[in-house]
mmCIF file of C-alpha atoms in Angstrom:
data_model
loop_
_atom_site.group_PDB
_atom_site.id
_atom_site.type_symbol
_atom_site.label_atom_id
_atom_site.label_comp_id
_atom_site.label_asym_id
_atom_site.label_seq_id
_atom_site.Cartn_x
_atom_site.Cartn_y
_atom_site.Cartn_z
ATOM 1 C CA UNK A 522 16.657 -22.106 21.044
ATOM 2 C CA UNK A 523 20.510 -21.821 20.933
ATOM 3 C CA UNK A 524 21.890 -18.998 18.797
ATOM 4 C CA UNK A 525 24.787 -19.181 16.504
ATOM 5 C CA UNK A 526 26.786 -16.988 14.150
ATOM 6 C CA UNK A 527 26.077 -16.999 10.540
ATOM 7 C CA UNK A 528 28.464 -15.785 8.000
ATOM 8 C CA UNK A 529 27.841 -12.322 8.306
ATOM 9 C CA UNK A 530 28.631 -12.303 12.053
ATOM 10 C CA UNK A 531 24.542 -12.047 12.824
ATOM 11 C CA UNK A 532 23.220 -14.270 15.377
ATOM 12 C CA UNK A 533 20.790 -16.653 14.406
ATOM 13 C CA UNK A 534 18.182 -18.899 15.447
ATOM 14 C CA UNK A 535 19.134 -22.751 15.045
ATOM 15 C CA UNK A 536 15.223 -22.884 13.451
ATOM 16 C CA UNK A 537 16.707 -20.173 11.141
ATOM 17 C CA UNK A 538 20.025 -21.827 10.565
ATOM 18 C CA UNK A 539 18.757 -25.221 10.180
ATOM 19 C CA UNK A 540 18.536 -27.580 7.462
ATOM 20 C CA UNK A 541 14.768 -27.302 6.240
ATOM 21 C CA UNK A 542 15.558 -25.496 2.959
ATOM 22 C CA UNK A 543 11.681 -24.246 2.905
ATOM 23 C CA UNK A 544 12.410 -22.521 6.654
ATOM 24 C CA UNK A 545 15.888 -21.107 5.338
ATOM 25 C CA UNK A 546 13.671 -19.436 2.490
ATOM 26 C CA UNK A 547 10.951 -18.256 4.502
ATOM 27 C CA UNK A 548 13.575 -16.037 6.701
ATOM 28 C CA UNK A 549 15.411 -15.304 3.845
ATOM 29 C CA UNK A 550 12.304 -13.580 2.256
ATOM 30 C CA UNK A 551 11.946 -12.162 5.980
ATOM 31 C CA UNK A 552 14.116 -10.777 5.590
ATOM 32 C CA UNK A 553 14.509 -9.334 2.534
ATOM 33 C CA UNK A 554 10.759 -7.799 2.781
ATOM 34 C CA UNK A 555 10.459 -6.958 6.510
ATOM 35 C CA UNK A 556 12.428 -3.674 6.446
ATOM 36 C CA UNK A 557 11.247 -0.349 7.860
ATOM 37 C CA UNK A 558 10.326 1.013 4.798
ATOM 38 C CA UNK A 559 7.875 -2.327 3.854
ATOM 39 C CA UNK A 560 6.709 -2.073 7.712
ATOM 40 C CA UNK A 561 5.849 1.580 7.747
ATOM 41 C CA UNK A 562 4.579 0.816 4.214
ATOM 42 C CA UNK A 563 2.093 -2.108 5.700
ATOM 43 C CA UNK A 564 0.879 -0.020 8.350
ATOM 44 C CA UNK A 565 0.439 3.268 6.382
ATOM 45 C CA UNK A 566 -1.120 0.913 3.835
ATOM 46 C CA UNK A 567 -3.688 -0.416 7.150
ATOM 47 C CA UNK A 568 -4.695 2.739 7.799
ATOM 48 C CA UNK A 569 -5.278 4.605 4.417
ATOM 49 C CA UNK A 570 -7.665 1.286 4.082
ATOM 50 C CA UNK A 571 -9.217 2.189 7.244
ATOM 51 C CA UNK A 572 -9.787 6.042 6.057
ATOM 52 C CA UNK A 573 -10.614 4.550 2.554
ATOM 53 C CA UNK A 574 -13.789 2.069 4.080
ATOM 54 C CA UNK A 575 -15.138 4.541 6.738
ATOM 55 C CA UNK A 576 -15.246 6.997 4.117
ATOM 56 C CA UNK A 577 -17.075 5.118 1.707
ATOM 57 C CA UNK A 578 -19.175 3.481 4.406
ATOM 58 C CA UNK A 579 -19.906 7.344 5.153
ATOM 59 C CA UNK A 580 -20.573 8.575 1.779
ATOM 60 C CA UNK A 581 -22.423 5.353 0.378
ATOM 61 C CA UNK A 582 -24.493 3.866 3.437
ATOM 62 C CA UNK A 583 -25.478 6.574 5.304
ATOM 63 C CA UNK A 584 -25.004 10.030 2.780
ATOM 64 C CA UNK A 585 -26.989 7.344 0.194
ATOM 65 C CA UNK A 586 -24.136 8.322 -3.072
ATOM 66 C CA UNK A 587 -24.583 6.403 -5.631
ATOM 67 C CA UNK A 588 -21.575 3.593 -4.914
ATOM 68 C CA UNK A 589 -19.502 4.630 -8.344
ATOM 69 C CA UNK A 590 -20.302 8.226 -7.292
ATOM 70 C CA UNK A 591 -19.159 7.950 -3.477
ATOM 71 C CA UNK A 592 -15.935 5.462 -4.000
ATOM 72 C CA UNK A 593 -14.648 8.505 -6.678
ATOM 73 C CA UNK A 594 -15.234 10.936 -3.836
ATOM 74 C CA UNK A 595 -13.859 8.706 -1.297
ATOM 75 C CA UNK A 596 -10.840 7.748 -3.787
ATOM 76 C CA UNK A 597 -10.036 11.968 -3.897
ATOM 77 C CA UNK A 598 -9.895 12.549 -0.304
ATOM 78 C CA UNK A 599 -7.531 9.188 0.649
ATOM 79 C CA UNK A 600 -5.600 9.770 -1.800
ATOM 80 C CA UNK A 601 -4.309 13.336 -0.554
ATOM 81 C CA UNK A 602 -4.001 11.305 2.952
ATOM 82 C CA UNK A 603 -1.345 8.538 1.329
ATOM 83 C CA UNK A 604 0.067 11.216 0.008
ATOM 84 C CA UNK A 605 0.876 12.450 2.626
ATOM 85 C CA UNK A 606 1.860 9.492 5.196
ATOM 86 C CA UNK A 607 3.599 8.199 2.514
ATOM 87 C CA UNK A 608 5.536 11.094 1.160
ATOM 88 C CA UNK A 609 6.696 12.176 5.234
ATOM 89 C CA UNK A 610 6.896 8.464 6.647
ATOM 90 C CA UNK A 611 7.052 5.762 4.612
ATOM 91 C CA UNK A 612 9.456 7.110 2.005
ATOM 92 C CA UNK A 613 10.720 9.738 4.072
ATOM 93 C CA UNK A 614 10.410 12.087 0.768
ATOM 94 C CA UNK A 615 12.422 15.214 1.529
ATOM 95 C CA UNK A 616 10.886 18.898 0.465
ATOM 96 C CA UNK A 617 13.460 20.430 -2.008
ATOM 97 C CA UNK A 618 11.109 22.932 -3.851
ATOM 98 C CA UNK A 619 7.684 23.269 -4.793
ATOM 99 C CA UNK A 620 8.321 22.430 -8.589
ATOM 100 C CA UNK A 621 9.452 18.778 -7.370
ATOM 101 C CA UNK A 622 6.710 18.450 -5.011
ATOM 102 C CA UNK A 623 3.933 19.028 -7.972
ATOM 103 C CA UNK A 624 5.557 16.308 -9.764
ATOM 104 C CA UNK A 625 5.790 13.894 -6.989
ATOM 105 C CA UNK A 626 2.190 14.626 -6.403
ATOM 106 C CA UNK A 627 1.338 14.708 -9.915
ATOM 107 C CA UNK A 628 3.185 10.855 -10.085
ATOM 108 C CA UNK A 629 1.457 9.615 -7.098
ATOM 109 C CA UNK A 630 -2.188 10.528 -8.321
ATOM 110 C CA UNK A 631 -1.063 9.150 -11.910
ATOM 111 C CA UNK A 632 -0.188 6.008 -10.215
ATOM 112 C CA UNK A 633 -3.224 5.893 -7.585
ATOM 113 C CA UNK A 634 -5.853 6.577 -10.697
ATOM 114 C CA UNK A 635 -4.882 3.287 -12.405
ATOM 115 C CA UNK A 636 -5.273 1.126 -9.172
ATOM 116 C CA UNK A 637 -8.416 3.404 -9.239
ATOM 117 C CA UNK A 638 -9.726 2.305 -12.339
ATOM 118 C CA UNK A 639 -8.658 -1.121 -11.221
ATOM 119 C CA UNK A 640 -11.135 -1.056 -8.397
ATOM 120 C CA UNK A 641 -13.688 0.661 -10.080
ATOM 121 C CA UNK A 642 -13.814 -2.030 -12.264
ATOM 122 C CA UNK A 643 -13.456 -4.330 -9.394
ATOM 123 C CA UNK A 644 -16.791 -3.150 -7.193
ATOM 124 C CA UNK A 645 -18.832 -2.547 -11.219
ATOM 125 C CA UNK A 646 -18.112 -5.719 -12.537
ATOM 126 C CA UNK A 647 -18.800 -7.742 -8.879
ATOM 127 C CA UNK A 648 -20.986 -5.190 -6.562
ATOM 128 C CA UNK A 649 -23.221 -3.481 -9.365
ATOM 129 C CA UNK A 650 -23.519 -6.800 -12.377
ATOM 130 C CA UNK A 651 -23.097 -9.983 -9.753
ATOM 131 C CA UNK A 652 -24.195 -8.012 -6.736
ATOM 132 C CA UNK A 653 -21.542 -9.067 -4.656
ATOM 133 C CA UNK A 654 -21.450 -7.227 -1.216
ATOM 134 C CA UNK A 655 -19.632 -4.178 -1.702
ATOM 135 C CA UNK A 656 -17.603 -3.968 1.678
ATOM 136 C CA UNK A 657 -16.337 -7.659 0.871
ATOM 137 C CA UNK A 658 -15.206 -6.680 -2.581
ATOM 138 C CA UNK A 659 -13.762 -3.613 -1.158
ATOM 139 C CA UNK A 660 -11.711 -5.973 0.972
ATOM 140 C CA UNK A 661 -10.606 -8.091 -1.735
ATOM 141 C CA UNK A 662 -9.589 -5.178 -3.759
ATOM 142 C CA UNK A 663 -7.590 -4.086 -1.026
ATOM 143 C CA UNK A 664 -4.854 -6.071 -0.915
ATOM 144 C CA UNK A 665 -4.554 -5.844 -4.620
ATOM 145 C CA UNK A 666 -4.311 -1.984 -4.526
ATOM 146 C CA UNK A 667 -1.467 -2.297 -1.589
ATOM 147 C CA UNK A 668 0.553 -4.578 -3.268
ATOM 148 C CA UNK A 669 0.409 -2.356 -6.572
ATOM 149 C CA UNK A 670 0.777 1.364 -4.850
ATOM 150 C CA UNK A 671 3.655 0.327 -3.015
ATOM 151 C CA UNK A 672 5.569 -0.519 -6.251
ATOM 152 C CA UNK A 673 4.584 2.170 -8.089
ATOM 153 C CA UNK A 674 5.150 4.197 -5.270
ATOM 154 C CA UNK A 675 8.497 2.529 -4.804
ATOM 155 C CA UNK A 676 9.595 2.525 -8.815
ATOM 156 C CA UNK A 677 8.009 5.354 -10.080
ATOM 157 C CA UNK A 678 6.921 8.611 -7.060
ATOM 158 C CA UNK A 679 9.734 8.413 -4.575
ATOM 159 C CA UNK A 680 12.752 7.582 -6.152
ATOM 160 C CA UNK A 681 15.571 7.717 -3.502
ATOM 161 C CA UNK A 682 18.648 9.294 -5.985
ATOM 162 C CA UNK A 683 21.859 7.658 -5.097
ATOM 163 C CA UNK A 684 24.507 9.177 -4.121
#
């Protein structure tokens, strides 16, 4: 495809220039949500999900904890992982003092408990009422947890201050 100049010098796809207003607005959401903070975000988000299933699958199916029991236990242990890839490489938090650190911490759990509570709810209301399987629901609650620690994560832990 030919490239041309748009108006802030960029090239640019003809596809991407062209007249289709639904194509302009997909690659104008491109690229308004494909940065490297989202992208870092999506894949630190992939593999706190990994650590967060394994985990469970670990603790639940073949420890036998209750699933209530083992998703809390679970929840505790990839939570302190997110913190961490997300305070170092996502966000690119920067250490200033210990003080600062407890409350980003202290933030980040606040936020993580209610999308907590959110899937607790999630896996009692579908896995232990309507018997659901549990590793679909844990799925489905997945993306819902993402989308909603990234924002709080964004709005409310790691507040870049401007300068």
């Amino acid at each position: 495809m030919e490239a041309k100049k748009d108006e802030d010098g960029k090239k640019r796809s003809v596809l991407r220039a062209g007249k289709n207003p639904l194509i302009r607005l997909f690659f104008k959401l491109w690229d308004i949500f494909m940065t490297r903070e989202v992208l870092t975000y999506l894949i630190s988000g992939v593999l706190t999900t990994v650590v967060n299933w394994v985990l469970y699958w670990l603790i639940v199916e073949k420890f036998g904890m209750e699933e209530l029991s083992g998703n809390a236990l679970d929840w505790v242990l990839t939570v302190a992982f997110a913190y961490a890839i997300n305070a170092f490489w996502v966000f690119e938090s920067k250490f200033t003092d210990w003080s600062a650190e407890r409350r980003k911490i202290l933030k980040f759990y606040t936020a993580r408990l209610f999308t907590f509570v959110i899937e607790e709810g999630g896996i009692f209301i579908f896995v232990k009422q309507l018997e659901f399987n549990g590793l679909v629901i844990k799925a489905v609650l997945a993306v819902i947890v993402i989308i909603l620690n990234y924002v709080f994560s964004k709005l409310f832990v790691f507040l870049k201050k401007s300068a």
